[in-house]
Coordinates of C-alpha atoms in Angstrom, one line a residue:
M1335 CA -19.0 20.6 39.0
S1336 CA -17.3 18.2 41.3
G1337 CA -20.2 18.5 43.8
R1338 CA -22.8 16.8 41.5
P1339 CA -23.9 13.4 42.8
K1340 CA -23.0 10.3 40.8
G1341 CA -25.5 9.8 37.9
Q1342 CA -27.1 13.2 38.1
R1343 CA -28.3 14.6 34.7
R1344 CA -27.9 18.3 33.7
Q1345 CA -30.0 20.0 31.0
I1346 CA -28.0 22.1 28.6
S1347 CA -29.2 24.9 26.5
N1348 CA -30.2 23.0 23.3
G1349 CA -32.5 20.7 25.3
T1350 CA -30.4 17.6 25.3
S1351 CA -28.9 16.1 28.4
E1352 CA -25.6 14.7 29.6
N1353 CA -25.2 11.8 32.0
Y1354 CA -22.3 12.2 34.4
E1355 CA -21.8 8.5 35.3
A1356 CA -18.6 8.4 37.2
N1357 CA -17.9 4.8 36.4
S1358 CA -18.4 5.0 32.6
S1359 CA -15.5 4.2 30.4
P1360 CA -13.9 7.0 28.4
S1361 CA -14.2 6.7 24.6
V1362 CA -13.0 8.9 21.8
S1363 CA -16.3 8.5 20.0
N1364 CA -18.4 9.1 23.1
Y1365 CA -16.6 11.6 25.3
N1366 CA -17.8 12.3 28.8
P1367 CA -15.3 14.7 30.4
I1368 CA -16.7 14.5 34.0
A1369 CA -16.7 10.7 34.0
M1370 CA -13.2 10.7 32.6
I1371 CA -11.8 13.2 35.1
N1372 CA -13.4 11.4 38.1
K1373 CA -12.2 8.0 36.9
E1374 CA -9.4 6.3 39.0
I1375 CA -6.3 6.3 36.8
N1376 CA -3.0 4.5 37.5
G1377 CA -0.6 7.3 36.8
E1378 CA 2.6 5.2 36.7
D1379 CA 0.9 2.7 34.3
C1380 CA -0.1 5.5 32.0
R1381 CA 3.3 7.0 32.0
Q1382 CA 4.9 3.7 31.1
L1383 CA 2.4 3.2 28.3
L1384 CA 3.0 6.7 26.8
M1385 CA 6.7 6.1 27.1
K1386 CA 6.4 3.0 25.0
V1387 CA 4.4 4.7 22.4
D1388 CA 6.8 7.7 22.2
T1389 CA 9.7 5.3 21.8
M1390 CA 8.0 3.3 19.2
R1391 CA 6.9 6.4 17.3
E1392 CA 10.5 7.6 17.1
I1393 CA 11.8 4.1 16.1
L1394 CA 9.1 3.8 13.4
R1395 CA 9.1 7.4 12.1
M1396 CA 10.5 6.3 8.7
E1397 CA 8.0 3.5 8.3
K1398 CA 4.4 3.7 7.1
I1399 CA 3.0 2.9 10.5
S1400 CA 1.0 5.4 12.5
L1401 CA 1.0 5.2 16.3
P1402 CA -1.5 6.9 18.5
Q1403 CA -0.8 10.6 18.7
I1404 CA -2.5 14.0 19.3
V1405 CA -1.8 16.3 16.3
V1406 CA -2.1 20.1 16.7
V1407 CA -3.2 21.9 13.5
G1408 CA -4.5 25.3 12.5
D1409 CA -3.9 28.3 10.3
Q1410 CA -0.8 30.4 10.5
S1411 CA -0.8 32.9 13.4
V1412 CA -4.0 31.5 15.1
G1413 CA -2.2 31.1 18.4
K1414 CA -1.0 27.5 18.3
S1415 CA 2.2 28.4 20.0
S1416 CA 0.3 30.2 22.8
I1417 CA -1.9 27.2 23.3
L1418 CA 1.1 24.9 23.5
E1419 CA 2.8 27.3 26.0
A1420 CA -0.3 27.3 28.1
I1421 CA -0.4 23.5 28.1
S1422 CA 3.3 22.9 28.7
S1423 CA 4.3 26.1 30.7
I1424 CA 7.4 26.6 28.5
E1425 CA 8.2 29.2 25.9
L1426 CA 8.2 28.3 22.2
P1427 CA 9.5 30.2 19.2
R1428 CA 7.3 33.0 17.9
A1429 CA 7.5 34.9 14.7
Q1430 CA 5.4 37.2 12.4
N1431 CA 5.6 34.6 9.6
I1432 CA 5.5 30.9 9.8
C1433 CA 7.5 29.9 12.9
T1434 CA 6.7 26.1 13.1
R1435 CA 8.3 24.8 10.0
C1436 CA 8.8 21.1 11.1
P1437 CA 6.7 18.7 13.1
L1438 CA 7.5 19.4 16.7
E1439 CA 6.9 16.4 18.9
L1440 CA 6.5 18.0 22.3
R1441 CA 6.7 15.4 25.2
M1442 CA 5.8 16.7 28.6
K1443 CA 7.1 14.4 31.4
S1444 CA 6.6 14.6 35.2
A1445 CA 9.9 15.1 37.0
P1446 CA 10.6 14.0 40.7
S1447 CA 10.0 16.7 43.3
D1448 CA 13.7 16.7 44.2
S1449 CA 14.9 17.0 40.5
P1450 CA 15.5 20.3 38.7
D1451 CA 13.4 21.1 35.6
Y1452 CA 15.2 20.4 32.3
A1453 CA 14.6 19.4 28.7
T1454 CA 16.2 17.5 25.9
I1455 CA 16.0 18.2 22.1
R1456 CA 17.2 16.3 19.0
C1457 CA 16.4 15.7 15.4
D1458 CA 17.9 13.9 12.4
G1459 CA 21.5 15.0 12.1
V1460 CA 21.6 16.7 15.5
D1461 CA 22.6 14.7 18.6
E1462 CA 20.5 15.0 21.7
M1463 CA 21.2 18.1 23.7
I1464 CA 20.3 18.7 27.4
I1465 CA 18.8 22.1 28.1
Q1466 CA 19.2 23.0 31.8
D1467 CA 17.8 26.5 31.4
L1468 CA 14.2 26.2 29.9
S1469 CA 14.3 29.7 28.6
E1470 CA 16.8 28.4 25.9
I1471 CA 14.2 26.1 24.4
P1472 CA 13.0 28.6 21.7
V1473 CA 16.6 29.1 20.5
R1474 CA 17.3 25.4 20.4
V1475 CA 14.1 24.7 18.5
I1476 CA 15.0 27.3 15.9
Q1477 CA 18.5 25.9 15.5
C1478 CA 17.1 22.4 14.8
T1479 CA 14.4 23.8 12.5
N1480 CA 17.0 25.7 10.4
F1481 CA 19.2 22.6 10.3
L1482 CA 16.4 20.5 8.9
T1483 CA 14.9 23.1 6.5
G1484 CA 18.2 24.7 5.4
D1485 CA 16.7 28.2 5.5
M1486 CA 14.3 30.4 7.3
I1487 CA 11.2 30.1 5.2
N1488 CA 10.4 26.6 3.9
V1489 CA 9.1 23.5 5.7
S1490 CA 10.3 19.9 6.3
S1491 CA 8.5 16.7 7.2
K1492 CA 11.3 15.6 9.5
P1493 CA 10.4 15.9 13.2
I1494 CA 12.1 17.7 16.1
F1495 CA 11.8 15.8 19.4
L1496 CA 11.5 18.1 22.4
T1497 CA 11.1 16.4 25.8
V1498 CA 10.4 18.6 28.8
Y1499 CA 10.8 17.3 32.4
K1500 CA 9.0 19.5 35.0
R1501 CA 8.0 19.0 38.6
D1502 CA 4.6 20.7 38.1
I1503 CA 3.5 18.3 35.3
Q1504 CA 1.0 16.0 36.8
D1505 CA 0.3 13.7 33.9
D1506 CA 2.6 12.9 31.0
L1507 CA 1.4 14.2 27.6
T1508 CA 2.7 14.2 24.0
L1509 CA 1.6 16.6 21.3
V1510 CA 2.7 16.9 17.7
D1511 CA 2.6 20.5 16.5
L1512 CA 2.5 20.9 12.7
P1513 CA 3.3 23.9 10.6
G1514 CA 0.4 26.4 10.3
I1515 CA -1.5 26.6 7.0
V1516 CA -0.3 29.5 4.9
R1517 CA -2.0 31.0 1.9
T1518 CA 0.3 33.8 1.0
Q1519 CA 3.8 32.9 -0.3
I1520 CA 6.6 35.3 0.8
E1521 CA 9.7 36.1 -1.1
G1522 CA 12.1 33.2 -1.5
Q1523 CA 9.5 30.7 -0.3
S1524 CA 8.7 27.6 -2.2
P1525 CA 5.7 28.1 -4.6
T1526 CA 4.4 24.8 -3.3
I1527 CA 4.5 25.9 0.4
Y1528 CA 0.7 25.7 0.8
N1529 CA 0.5 22.2 -0.7
D1530 CA 3.5 21.0 1.2
I1531 CA 1.9 22.0 4.5
V1532 CA -1.5 20.5 3.6
T1533 CA 0.1 17.3 2.5
L1534 CA 2.1 17.1 5.8
I1535 CA -1.2 17.6 7.8
K1536 CA -3.1 15.0 5.8
D1537 CA -0.3 12.4 6.2
C1538 CA -0.6 12.8 10.0
V1539 CA -4.4 13.1 10.5
K1540 CA -5.6 10.5 8.0
H1541 CA -4.8 7.6 10.3
E1542 CA -7.5 6.4 12.7
S1543 CA -5.0 6.3 15.6
A1544 CA -4.6 10.1 15.4
V1545 CA -6.6 12.6 17.4
V1546 CA -6.7 16.2 16.0
L1547 CA -6.6 19.3 18.2
H1548 CA -7.7 22.2 16.0
V1549 CA -6.6 25.7 17.2
I1550 CA -9.2 28.2 16.0
P1551 CA -9.5 31.9 17.1
S1552 CA -12.7 32.7 19.0
S1553 CA -13.7 35.3 16.3
V1554 CA -13.8 32.6 13.5
D1555 CA -16.7 30.3 12.7
F1556 CA -15.5 26.8 13.6
S1557 CA -17.2 25.1 10.7
T1558 CA -15.3 27.2 8.1
S1559 CA -11.8 26.5 9.5
E1560 CA -9.6 25.1 6.8
S1561 CA -8.0 22.5 9.1
I1562 CA -11.6 21.3 9.9
K1563 CA -12.3 20.9 6.2
I1564 CA -9.0 19.0 5.7
C1565 CA -9.8 16.5 8.5
Q1566 CA -13.4 16.1 7.5
E1567 CA -12.2 14.0 4.5
Y1568 CA -10.8 11.4 6.9
D1569 CA -13.1 11.8 9.9
P1570 CA -16.5 13.0 8.5
R1571 CA -18.3 12.4 11.8
Y1572 CA -15.7 14.4 13.8
E1573 CA -15.2 11.5 16.2
R1574 CA -11.5 12.1 16.8
Q1575 CA -11.4 15.9 16.6
M1576 CA -11.6 18.6 19.2
I1577 CA -11.1 22.4 19.2
A1578 CA -8.9 24.6 21.4
V1579 CA -10.4 28.1 21.0
S1580 CA -7.6 30.7 21.1
K1581 CA -7.6 34.5 21.5
I1582 CA -10.7 34.2 23.6
D1583 CA -10.4 37.8 24.9
K1584 CA -11.4 38.8 21.3
H1585 CA -14.5 36.7 21.2
D1586 CA -17.7 37.6 19.2
K1587 CA -21.3 37.4 20.4
G1588 CA -22.5 33.9 20.8
I1589 CA -19.2 32.4 21.9
A1590 CA -20.8 30.6 24.8
E1591 CA -23.2 28.7 22.5
R1592 CA -20.5 27.9 20.0
L1593 CA -18.2 26.4 22.7
Q1594 CA -21.0 24.0 23.4
G1595 CA -21.7 23.1 19.8
I1596 CA -24.8 25.2 19.5
G1597 CA -25.8 27.8 16.9
S1598 CA -24.4 29.2 13.7
G1599 CA -20.7 28.5 13.0
S1600 CA -20.4 25.9 15.7
L1601 CA -19.6 22.2 15.5
R1602 CA -21.0 19.5 17.7
L1603 CA -17.8 17.5 18.5
P1604 CA -17.9 14.4 20.7
L1605 CA -14.5 15.5 22.1
G1606 CA -15.8 19.1 22.6
C1607 CA -14.2 22.5 22.7
V1608 CA -12.1 24.3 25.3
A1609 CA -11.4 28.0 25.3
V1610 CA -7.9 29.2 26.4
L1611 CA -6.7 32.8 27.2
N1612 CA -3.5 33.5 25.3
R1613 CA -0.7 35.5 26.7
K1614 CA -0.6 38.9 25.1
Q1615 CA 2.7 40.3 23.7
E1616 CA 2.9 42.9 26.5
E1617 CA 2.5 40.1 29.1
I1618 CA 5.3 38.2 27.5
D1619 CA 7.5 41.3 27.4
A1620 CA 6.6 42.0 31.1
G1621 CA 7.7 38.4 32.0
V1622 CA 4.3 37.3 33.3
S1623 CA 4.8 33.7 34.6
F1624 CA 2.6 30.9 33.4
E1625 CA 1.3 30.4 37.0
E1626 CA 0.2 34.0 37.0
M1627 CA -1.3 33.6 33.6
R1628 CA -3.4 30.7 34.7
R1629 CA -4.7 32.8 37.6
R1630 CA -5.6 35.6 35.2
E1631 CA -7.3 33.1 32.9
A1632 CA -9.4 31.7 35.7
E1633 CA -10.3 35.3 36.7
F1634 CA -11.2 36.2 33.1
F1635 CA -13.7 33.3 32.7
R1636 CA -15.1 33.9 36.2
T1637 CA -15.8 37.6 35.8
N1638 CA -16.7 37.8 32.1
P1639 CA -20.5 37.8 31.6
A1640 CA -20.2 35.9 28.3
F1641 CA -19.1 32.8 30.1
T1642 CA -21.4 32.9 33.2
D1643 CA -23.5 29.9 32.0
V1644 CA -20.8 28.0 30.3
P1645 CA -19.9 24.7 32.1
Q1646 CA -16.4 24.6 33.5
E1647 CA -15.2 21.8 31.3
Y1648 CA -15.3 24.2 28.3
L1649 CA -13.0 26.8 29.9
G1650 CA -9.3 27.1 30.6
S1651 CA -6.0 25.5 29.9
Q1652 CA -6.2 23.2 32.9
E1653 CA -9.4 21.7 31.5
L1654 CA -7.8 21.4 28.1
I1655 CA -4.9 19.5 29.7
K1656 CA -7.3 17.1 31.5
K1657 CA -9.1 16.3 28.4
L1658 CA -6.0 15.8 26.3
V1659 CA -4.4 13.5 28.9
L1660 CA -7.4 11.3 29.2
I1661 CA -8.1 11.2 25.5
Q1662 CA -4.5 10.2 24.9
Q1663 CA -4.6 7.4 27.5
D1664 CA -7.9 6.1 26.0
R1665 CA -6.6 6.3 22.4
I1666 CA -3.4 4.4 23.3
R1667 CA -5.3 1.6 25.0
C1668 CA -7.8 1.4 22.1
T1669 CA -5.4 1.4 19.2
L1670 CA -2.0 0.1 20.4
P1671 CA -3.0 -3.6 20.1
R1672 CA -4.0 -3.1 16.5
V1673 CA -0.8 -1.2 15.8
I1674 CA 1.3 -4.0 17.3
E1675 CA -0.5 -6.5 15.0
Q1676 CA 0.1 -4.3 12.0
V1677 CA 3.8 -4.1 12.9
K1678 CA 4.0 -7.9 13.1
E1679 CA 2.2 -8.3 9.7
K1680 CA 4.6 -5.8 8.1
I1681 CA 7.6 -7.7 9.5
H1682 CA 6.3 -10.9 7.9
T1683 CA 5.6 -9.2 4.6
M1684 CA 9.1 -7.6 4.5
R1685 CA 10.8 -10.9 5.3
E1686 CA 9.0 -12.6 2.5
E1687 CA 10.0 -9.7 0.2
L1688 CA 13.6 -10.0 1.3
K1689 CA 13.6 -13.7 0.5
Q1690 CA 12.5 -12.9 -3.1
I1691 CA 15.6 -10.8 -3.6
P1692 CA 18.3 -13.1 -5.1
S1693 CA 21.7 -13.5 -3.6
V1694 CA 24.5 -11.1 -4.5
I1695 CA 26.2 -11.9 -7.8
L1696 CA 29.8 -10.7 -8.0
T1697 CA 31.7 -13.4 -10.0
E1698 CA 31.3 -15.7 -13.0
T1699 CA 31.0 -18.6 -10.6
D1700 CA 28.1 -16.8 -8.8
T1701 CA 26.5 -16.2 -12.1
R1702 CA 26.8 -19.8 -13.3
I1703 CA 25.3 -21.1 -10.1
A1704 CA 22.4 -18.7 -10.2
F1705 CA 21.8 -19.3 -13.9
S1706 CA 21.8 -23.1 -13.4
E1707 CA 19.2 -22.8 -10.7
I1708 CA 17.0 -20.7 -13.1
L1709 CA 17.3 -23.3 -15.8
R1710 CA 16.5 -26.1 -13.4
K1711 CA 13.3 -24.3 -12.3
Y1712 CA 12.5 -23.6 -16.0
R1713 CA 12.8 -27.2 -17.1
R1714 CA 10.6 -28.3 -14.2
A1715 CA 8.0 -25.7 -14.9
V1716 CA 7.8 -26.6 -18.6
E1717 CA 7.6 -30.3 -17.7
Q1718 CA 4.8 -29.8 -15.2
R1719 CA 2.7 -27.8 -17.8
V1720 CA 3.2 -30.4 -20.5
Q1721 CA 2.0 -33.1 -18.1
G1722 CA -1.1 -31.0 -17.1
D1723 CA 0.3 -30.3 -13.6
Y1724 CA -0.9 -26.7 -13.3
E1725 CA -3.3 -24.5 -11.4
I1726 CA -6.7 -24.0 -13.1
K1727 CA -7.9 -20.6 -12.2
S1728 CA -11.6 -20.5 -11.4
E1729 CA -12.4 -17.6 -13.7
K1730 CA -10.8 -19.5 -16.7
A1731 CA -12.4 -22.9 -16.0
G1732 CA -15.7 -22.0 -17.7
E1733 CA -14.3 -20.1 -20.6
K1734 CA -14.8 -21.4 -24.1
F1735 CA -11.5 -22.1 -26.0
D1736 CA -10.8 -19.6 -28.8
Q1737 CA -7.7 -20.4 -30.8
H1738 CA -7.5 -16.8 -32.1
A1739 CA -7.8 -15.0 -28.7
R1740 CA -4.1 -14.4 -28.1
G1741 CA -4.9 -12.3 -25.0
K1742 CA -6.4 -15.4 -23.3
W1743 CA -3.6 -17.8 -24.0
D1744 CA -1.9 -19.0 -20.8
D1745 CA 0.7 -21.6 -19.7
R1746 CA -1.6 -24.6 -19.6
I1747 CA 0.3 -26.4 -22.4
A1748 CA -1.4 -29.8 -22.2
Y1749 CA -4.9 -28.1 -22.3
H1750 CA -4.1 -25.8 -25.2
L1751 CA -2.5 -28.5 -27.4
K1752 CA -5.5 -30.7 -26.8
M1753 CA -8.0 -27.9 -27.6
I1754 CA -6.2 -26.8 -30.8
G1755 CA -6.1 -30.4 -31.9
K1756 CA -9.8 -30.6 -31.4
C1757 CA -10.3 -27.4 -33.4
T1758 CA -8.2 -28.8 -36.3
S1759 CA -10.1 -32.1 -36.2
E1760 CA -13.4 -30.2 -36.6
E1761 CA -12.0 -28.3 -39.6
I1762 CA -10.8 -31.5 -41.3
K1763 CA -14.1 -33.2 -40.5
K1764 CA -16.1 -30.4 -42.2
I1765 CA -13.9 -30.7 -45.4
L1766 CA -14.2 -34.5 -45.6
S1767 CA -17.9 -34.6 -44.7
K1768 CA -18.6 -33.3 -48.2
F1769 CA -18.0 -36.7 -49.6
T1770 CA -21.0 -38.2 -47.9
S1771 CA -23.4 -35.3 -48.6
E1772 CA -26.4 -35.7 -51.0
Q1773 CA -25.1 -32.9 -53.2
H1774 CA -22.0 -35.0 -53.9
K1775 CA -23.9 -38.1 -55.0
P1776 CA -24.4 -37.2 -58.7
Q1777 CA -20.6 -36.5 -59.0
V1778 CA -19.9 -39.9 -57.5
L1779 CA -22.2 -41.7 -59.9
Q1780 CA -20.8 -39.9 -62.9
S1781 CA -17.2 -40.8 -61.8
I1782 CA -18.2 -44.5 -61.5
E1783 CA -19.6 -44.4 -65.1
E1784 CA -16.6 -42.7 -66.5
N1785 CA -14.1 -45.1 -64.9
Y1786 CA -16.1 -48.2 -65.7
G1787 CA -13.7 -51.0 -66.7
G1788 CA -12.9 -54.6 -66.1
G1789 CA -13.7 -55.2 -62.5
L1790 CA -16.1 -56.9 -60.2
P1791 CA -19.6 -55.5 -60.1
N1792 CA -20.4 -53.2 -57.1
F1793 CA -16.7 -52.9 -56.3
P1794 CA -15.6 -49.4 -57.4
S1795 CA -12.0 -49.0 -58.5
S1796 CA -9.6 -47.3 -56.1
N1797 CA -8.9 -44.8 -58.9
I1798 CA -12.4 -43.6 -58.6
I1799 CA -12.0 -42.9 -54.8
Q1800 CA -8.7 -41.2 -55.4
Q1801 CA -10.1 -39.1 -58.2
L1802 CA -13.0 -38.0 -56.1
Y1803 CA -10.8 -37.3 -53.1
Q1804 CA -8.1 -35.4 -54.9
P1805 CA -9.8 -31.9 -55.2
Y1806 CA -10.5 -31.9 -51.4
H1807 CA -7.0 -33.0 -50.5
R1808 CA -5.7 -29.5 -51.2
E1809 CA -8.3 -28.1 -48.8
L1810 CA -6.7 -30.1 -46.0
E1811 CA -3.5 -28.2 -46.3
K1812 CA -4.7 -25.0 -44.7
P1813 CA -6.0 -26.5 -41.3
C1814 CA -2.8 -28.6 -41.1
K1815 CA -0.5 -25.7 -41.6
D1816 CA -2.6 -23.5 -39.3
L1817 CA -2.2 -26.1 -36.6
V1818 CA 1.6 -26.2 -37.0
L1819 CA 1.8 -22.4 -37.1
W1820 CA -0.5 -22.0 -34.1
V1821 CA 1.5 -24.4 -32.0
E1822 CA 4.7 -22.7 -33.0
E1823 CA 3.4 -19.2 -32.1
Y1824 CA 1.8 -20.5 -28.9
M1825 CA 4.9 -22.3 -27.7
I1826 CA 7.2 -19.3 -28.3
A1827 CA 4.8 -17.1 -26.3
C1828 CA 4.3 -19.8 -23.6
L1829 CA 8.0 -20.7 -23.1
A1830 CA 8.9 -17.0 -22.9
Y1831 CA 6.1 -16.5 -20.3
I1832 CA 7.3 -19.5 -18.2
L1833 CA 10.8 -18.2 -18.4
R1834 CA 9.8 -14.8 -17.0
T1835 CA 7.9 -16.5 -14.1
V1836 CA 11.0 -18.5 -13.0
L1837 CA 13.4 -15.5 -13.2
P1838 CA 13.7 -13.8 -9.8
A1839 CA 11.2 -10.9 -9.8
Q1840 CA 13.4 -8.7 -7.6
A1841 CA 16.6 -9.2 -9.6
N1842 CA 17.9 -6.2 -11.6
Y1843 CA 19.0 -8.6 -14.3
T1844 CA 15.5 -10.0 -15.0
L1845 CA 14.7 -7.7 -17.9
P1846 CA 18.0 -7.8 -19.9
L1847 CA 18.4 -11.5 -19.3
S1848 CA 14.8 -12.2 -20.3
H1849 CA 15.4 -10.4 -23.6
E1850 CA 18.5 -12.5 -24.3
L1851 CA 16.8 -15.8 -23.5
I1852 CA 13.7 -15.1 -25.4
K1853 CA 15.8 -14.5 -28.5
I1854 CA 17.3 -18.0 -28.0
I1855 CA 13.8 -19.5 -27.4
K1856 CA 12.5 -18.1 -30.7
A1857 CA 15.5 -19.3 -32.7
S1858 CA 15.3 -22.7 -31.1
V1859 CA 11.6 -23.2 -31.7
N1860 CA 11.9 -22.1 -35.3
K1861 CA 14.6 -24.8 -35.8
T1862 CA 12.1 -27.5 -34.9
T1863 CA 9.7 -26.6 -37.7
T1864 CA 12.0 -27.7 -40.4
A1865 CA 11.3 -31.4 -39.7
S1866 CA 9.6 -33.3 -42.6
D1867 CA 5.9 -34.1 -42.3
N1868 CA 5.1 -37.0 -44.6
M1869 CA 1.5 -37.7 -44.0
G1870 CA 1.1 -40.9 -46.1
A1871 CA -2.4 -42.4 -46.4
N1872 CA -3.5 -46.0 -46.4
D1873 CA -3.4 -47.1 -50.0
T1874 CA -6.0 -49.9 -49.4
L1875 CA -9.4 -48.4 -48.8
I1876 CA -12.7 -50.1 -49.4
G1877 CA -15.1 -47.2 -49.4
L1878 CA -15.3 -43.5 -49.7
Q1879 CA -16.6 -42.9 -46.2
A1880 CA -14.0 -45.3 -44.7
Y1881 CA -11.3 -43.6 -46.6
C1882 CA -12.2 -40.2 -45.3
S1883 CA -12.5 -41.5 -41.8
I1884 CA -9.0 -43.0 -41.9
V1885 CA -7.5 -39.9 -43.6
H1886 CA -9.1 -37.7 -40.9
A1887 CA -7.8 -39.9 -38.1
R1888 CA -4.3 -40.2 -39.6
I1889 CA -4.0 -36.4 -40.1
V1890 CA -5.1 -35.4 -36.6
D1891 CA -3.2 -38.1 -34.8
H1892 CA 0.0 -37.7 -36.8
L1893 CA 0.0 -33.9 -36.5
S1894 CA -0.7 -34.0 -32.8
Q1895 CA 2.2 -36.4 -32.3
L1896 CA 4.5 -34.3 -34.5
C1897 CA 3.6 -31.1 -32.6
E1898 CA 4.2 -32.7 -29.3
Y1899 CA 7.5 -34.3 -30.4
W1900 CA 9.0 -31.4 -32.3
F1901 CA 7.8 -28.5 -30.2
I1902 CA 7.7 -30.1 -26.7
R1903 CA 10.0 -33.1 -26.3
N1904 CA 12.7 -32.4 -28.9
G1905 CA 12.1 -28.6 -28.8
V1906 CA 12.7 -28.2 -25.1
L1907 CA 15.8 -30.4 -25.3
V1908 CA 17.2 -28.2 -28.1
L1909 CA 16.2 -25.1 -26.1
D1910 CA 17.9 -26.4 -22.9
G1911 CA 21.1 -26.9 -24.8
E1912 CA 20.9 -23.5 -26.5
L1913 CA 20.3 -21.7 -23.1
N1914 CA 23.2 -23.5 -21.5
T1915 CA 25.7 -22.7 -24.3
T1916 CA 24.7 -19.6 -26.2
L1917 CA 25.6 -17.1 -23.4
S1918 CA 29.2 -17.2 -22.1
P1919 CA 29.9 -16.8 -18.3
A1920 CA 31.2 -13.3 -19.1
D1921 CA 28.0 -12.4 -21.0
L1922 CA 25.9 -13.8 -18.1
L1923 CA 27.9 -11.8 -15.5
K1924 CA 27.4 -8.7 -17.6
C1925 CA 23.6 -9.3 -17.6
M1926 CA 23.3 -10.5 -14.0
K1927 CA 25.7 -8.4 -12.0
E1928 CA 23.9 -6.7 -9.2
L1929 CA 23.1 -3.0 -9.5
P1930 CA 23.7 -0.8 -6.4
I1931 CA 19.9 0.0 -6.2
L1932 CA 19.2 -3.7 -5.4
E1933 CA 21.6 -3.7 -2.5
Q1934 CA 20.0 -0.5 -1.3
K1935 CA 16.6 -2.1 -1.4
R1936 CA 18.0 -5.2 0.5
A1937 CA 19.6 -2.9 3.1
S1938 CA 16.4 -0.8 3.4
L1939 CA 14.3 -3.9 4.1
R1940 CA 16.7 -5.1 6.7
R1941 CA 16.7 -1.7 8.4
S1942 CA 12.9 -1.6 8.4
I1943 CA 12.6 -5.1 9.8
E1944 CA 15.2 -4.3 12.5
A1945 CA 13.4 -1.1 13.4
M1946 CA 10.0 -2.9 13.7
E1947 CA 11.5 -5.7 15.8
R1948 CA 13.0 -3.1 18.1
A1949 CA 9.6 -1.4 18.3
L1950 CA 7.9 -4.6 19.3
V1951 CA 10.5 -5.2 22.0
E1952 CA 9.7 -1.8 23.4
A1953 CA 6.0 -2.5 23.3
Q1954 CA 6.5 -5.8 25.2
K1955 CA 8.7 -4.3 28.0

């Protein structure tokens, strides 16, 4: 493999070709293992980068931010622990039933040549422990697992952090091992155990920054694996998935083709597949070392006829480590800048949300100050809308006004009053226009004849005009009353809406205080409708048409002025006084006193902001 000249192409069994260009850049979506392995890599730089990501992941584990990571998934008892042991050269817990019941973040770090091998382990509620004897790791992992799950059978989403420092580790690597998928519930186990594990897997693999390492036995069709099906939902083109083929000594016919993505049951993955020889139980019992196991693995692939024509990059734990290290490095470099920007955006959003939470209210003085500020904003908001100082939303600009469409009423007070005035004007105009119609002419002539008396010729008596007008005067009552009722109903709804907009959205007292103040609004606006409405008409009119025109103008102008005065000018003054005096300081404190849940939210936001800021500091070191 290493002897091929730069740029040489090799035909593979399905007729396609691979280009081993040593200088090509590694990519998760276009993986070229030989080029990646041959690429010059700054080892210390990569270690520092991975250390930053590991630290950030731990700091941000409670936040909804996913950092680059390699997630190990698979069914229960498919050999995940054996694969991880082969990669890390440390023993991990084994059991007949589900043994991985929490996410295990396994960090493998290179130790100085003059330093002894050791490990550290910790989880929520358990302080970091130093493990000098690496054989104790399985016991410590089980202890942390039991602490987090509280029993021996169920799972938890809280992670265990296991960091291993060994002299024989060439490149730092971090893997997140997830619980194996179970289908059969055992006695005492949660009935939702399957869904719990699948949800945990989905939460980890759905992010684009995650690479998924599937562990699938060699005797199973890769395409039918459940973990593959779960990940296909989030990565349908398999661009960030690879397979570690376990239990290779029990392989079926055609395994060589399937490793290379050829034939039935295979998957053509850009990141490829690697077969690994697991330690058998008798080898574990006999104390076969990991170094010896790797020698046996190499001998197995070299002498087994099934793998004679399989390229080396598909075979062995060493090849798997090389791939994982390089994929990890590439994934971090590609996605970390986006993650940092995402963290900055989240900090900005949370700071804005924190600003929206009102100050703590503990005393009547605090209450009065906060309430006075609410009323100040309320008066200003109403005044702006009366003056026409409001935002016109583009989707509403072209809509035709409909006085009956309550669902479309909004807080543009000046606009709505003008439009309802126009509607009322049109209704009155229709009623009064009957006087000038041809159908009304015979009635006019008859009235002139009936009321003929001593007067100047061609100058009809005012009695005639009043007599003709009187039957229609009663018809004017309905549009006038409708106008008043509409303005009353609209203003109650509008003032209540504006009040809700100025109340702090995050305050726990918004709802109860809103209910109390809306009662005051309704009572105050109803008081304004008791004012007298004497719509006197000009008693000197010289013609029927002129009379109607003046009546029309008088009614519309007078009603509009009355509505504006009683409902807006005077009404808001009355309302302001009612709001200031109806609720006593004790009543306000009862409504506005802060609930514990709001302080918890404030503290939670502050913790999240502080964690994200610490994560950014780590990223910039």
